[in-house]
Amino acid sequence: MRLSRRTVVIVVSVLCVIVTGCGSLKKFQVAIDSDPQGVRVEVNNDYAGKTPTTYTIPGNSDRSFNGNWVQGSMIEFVATPPAGETNLFVQRKLFRPSAFFQQGDHIPEKIFFDMHVRTEQINISEHL
């Protein structure tokens, strides 16, 4: 079966539009601050800087976190106080990315970490 030249041009054009559309995400700035300032911030285990700082993240045109066809892992912002500091605690903020027919969380313009807040952790132990 031979495809006409016109059919080939249409198929290639449609593929280019799909690939280009998927590859061109907008970039959004997120201002990150903390109390006290100067804490280490990581995004998905990548160093983002010390507060106050800004972080650029690609996202969808509706300012939601970009995802995949399947539900991917959460986007995690972690603030860690300097070693040896007392009464300061690691803080985490989690965001859900977009997935197939599922809207992701909104990319905030600002993120603030209050390092004085002790976060509670639940430990579940199963006894059989």
Coordinates of C-alpha atoms in Angstrom, one line a residue:
M1 CA 0.0 0.0 0.0
R2 CA 1.4 3.4 -1.0
L3 CA 0.5 6.6 0.7
S4 CA 0.0 9.7 -1.3
R5 CA 2.3 12.6 -0.9
R6 CA -0.5 14.6 0.6
T7 CA -1.3 11.9 3.2
V8 CA 2.4 11.8 4.2
V9 CA 2.5 15.6 4.6
I10 CA -0.6 15.6 6.7
V11 CA 0.6 12.8 9.0
V12 CA 4.0 14.4 9.4
S13 CA 2.4 17.8 10.1
V14 CA 0.1 16.4 12.8
L15 CA 3.0 14.6 14.5
C16 CA 5.1 17.8 14.5
V17 CA 2.2 19.7 16.1
I18 CA 1.7 17.0 18.8
V19 CA 5.5 16.8 19.6
T20 CA 5.9 20.6 19.7
G21 CA 2.8 21.1 21.8
C22 CA 3.9 18.6 24.4
G23 CA 7.5 19.9 24.5
S24 CA 6.8 23.6 25.1
L25 CA 5.8 24.0 28.7
K26 CA 5.6 27.4 30.3
K27 CA 8.1 28.3 33.0
F28 CA 6.8 29.7 36.3
Q29 CA 8.7 31.4 39.1
V30 CA 8.1 30.4 42.7
A31 CA 9.4 32.7 45.5
I32 CA 10.5 30.6 48.4
D33 CA 11.1 32.1 51.9
S34 CA 11.3 30.9 55.5
D35 CA 11.5 31.9 59.1
P36 CA 14.4 32.0 59.9
Q37 CA 16.0 32.7 56.5
G38 CA 19.0 30.9 55.2
V39 CA 17.6 27.3 55.2
R40 CA 18.5 24.8 52.5
V41 CA 15.7 24.1 50.0
E42 CA 15.5 21.1 47.6
V43 CA 12.9 20.3 45.0
N44 CA 12.6 16.5 44.3
N45 CA 16.1 16.0 45.9
D46 CA 17.7 18.8 43.6
Y47 CA 19.3 21.7 45.4
A48 CA 17.3 24.9 44.8
G49 CA 19.1 27.4 47.0
K50 CA 19.0 29.0 50.4
T51 CA 16.0 31.1 51.4
P52 CA 15.1 33.6 50.3
T53 CA 15.3 32.3 46.7
T54 CA 13.3 31.8 43.6
Y55 CA 12.8 28.5 41.7
T56 CA 11.7 28.1 38.1
I57 CA 9.5 25.2 37.3
P58 CA 7.9 24.1 34.0
G59 CA 4.2 23.8 34.2
N60 CA 1.0 23.6 32.1
S61 CA -0.6 26.8 30.7
D62 CA -3.2 26.8 33.5
R63 CA -0.3 27.0 36.0
S64 CA -0.7 23.4 37.2
F65 CA 2.2 21.1 37.8
N66 CA 3.1 19.1 34.7
G67 CA 2.6 15.4 34.9
N68 CA 2.3 12.3 32.8
W69 CA -0.5 10.1 31.4
V70 CA -0.3 8.1 34.6
Q71 CA -0.2 9.5 38.1
G72 CA 3.4 10.3 38.7
S73 CA 5.3 11.0 41.9
M74 CA 4.5 14.1 43.9
I75 CA 6.6 17.3 43.5
E76 CA 8.3 17.8 46.9
F77 CA 9.7 21.0 48.3
V78 CA 11.9 20.3 51.4
A79 CA 13.4 23.0 53.7
T80 CA 16.2 21.8 56.0
P81 CA 17.6 24.0 58.8
P82 CA 21.3 24.3 59.2
A83 CA 23.0 21.5 61.2
G84 CA 23.2 22.1 64.9
E85 CA 20.2 24.5 65.0
T86 CA 17.9 23.7 67.9
N87 CA 14.1 24.0 67.8
L88 CA 14.0 24.2 64.0
F89 CA 12.5 21.3 62.0
V90 CA 12.6 20.0 58.5
Q91 CA 9.5 21.1 56.5
R92 CA 7.9 19.5 53.4
K93 CA 5.3 20.7 51.0
L94 CA 3.9 18.2 48.5
F95 CA 2.1 19.0 45.2
R96 CA 0.3 16.6 42.9
P97 CA 1.1 16.7 39.2
S98 CA -1.4 16.5 36.4
A99 CA -2.3 13.0 35.0
F100 CA -4.6 11.6 32.4
F101 CA -8.0 13.4 33.0
Q102 CA -6.8 14.6 36.4
Q103 CA -6.0 18.2 37.1
G104 CA -2.7 18.8 38.9
D105 CA -2.2 21.2 41.9
H106 CA -1.8 24.9 41.2
I107 CA 1.9 26.1 41.1
P108 CA 2.0 28.7 43.9
E109 CA 3.6 32.1 43.4
K110 CA 5.1 31.9 46.9
I111 CA 6.0 29.1 49.3
F112 CA 6.8 29.9 53.0
F113 CA 8.3 27.5 55.5
D114 CA 8.0 28.2 59.2
M115 CA 10.9 26.2 60.5
H116 CA 9.7 26.5 64.1
V117 CA 6.7 24.2 63.5
R118 CA 7.2 20.6 64.5
T119 CA 5.4 18.3 62.0
E120 CA 3.7 15.3 63.4
Q121 CA 4.5 11.9 62.0
I122 CA 2.3 8.8 62.3
N123 CA 4.1 5.5 62.9
I124 CA 2.0 2.5 62.2
S125 CA 3.2 -0.8 63.6
E126 CA 1.4 -4.0 62.7
H127 CA 1.3 -6.9 65.1
L128 CA 0.1 -10.2 63.8

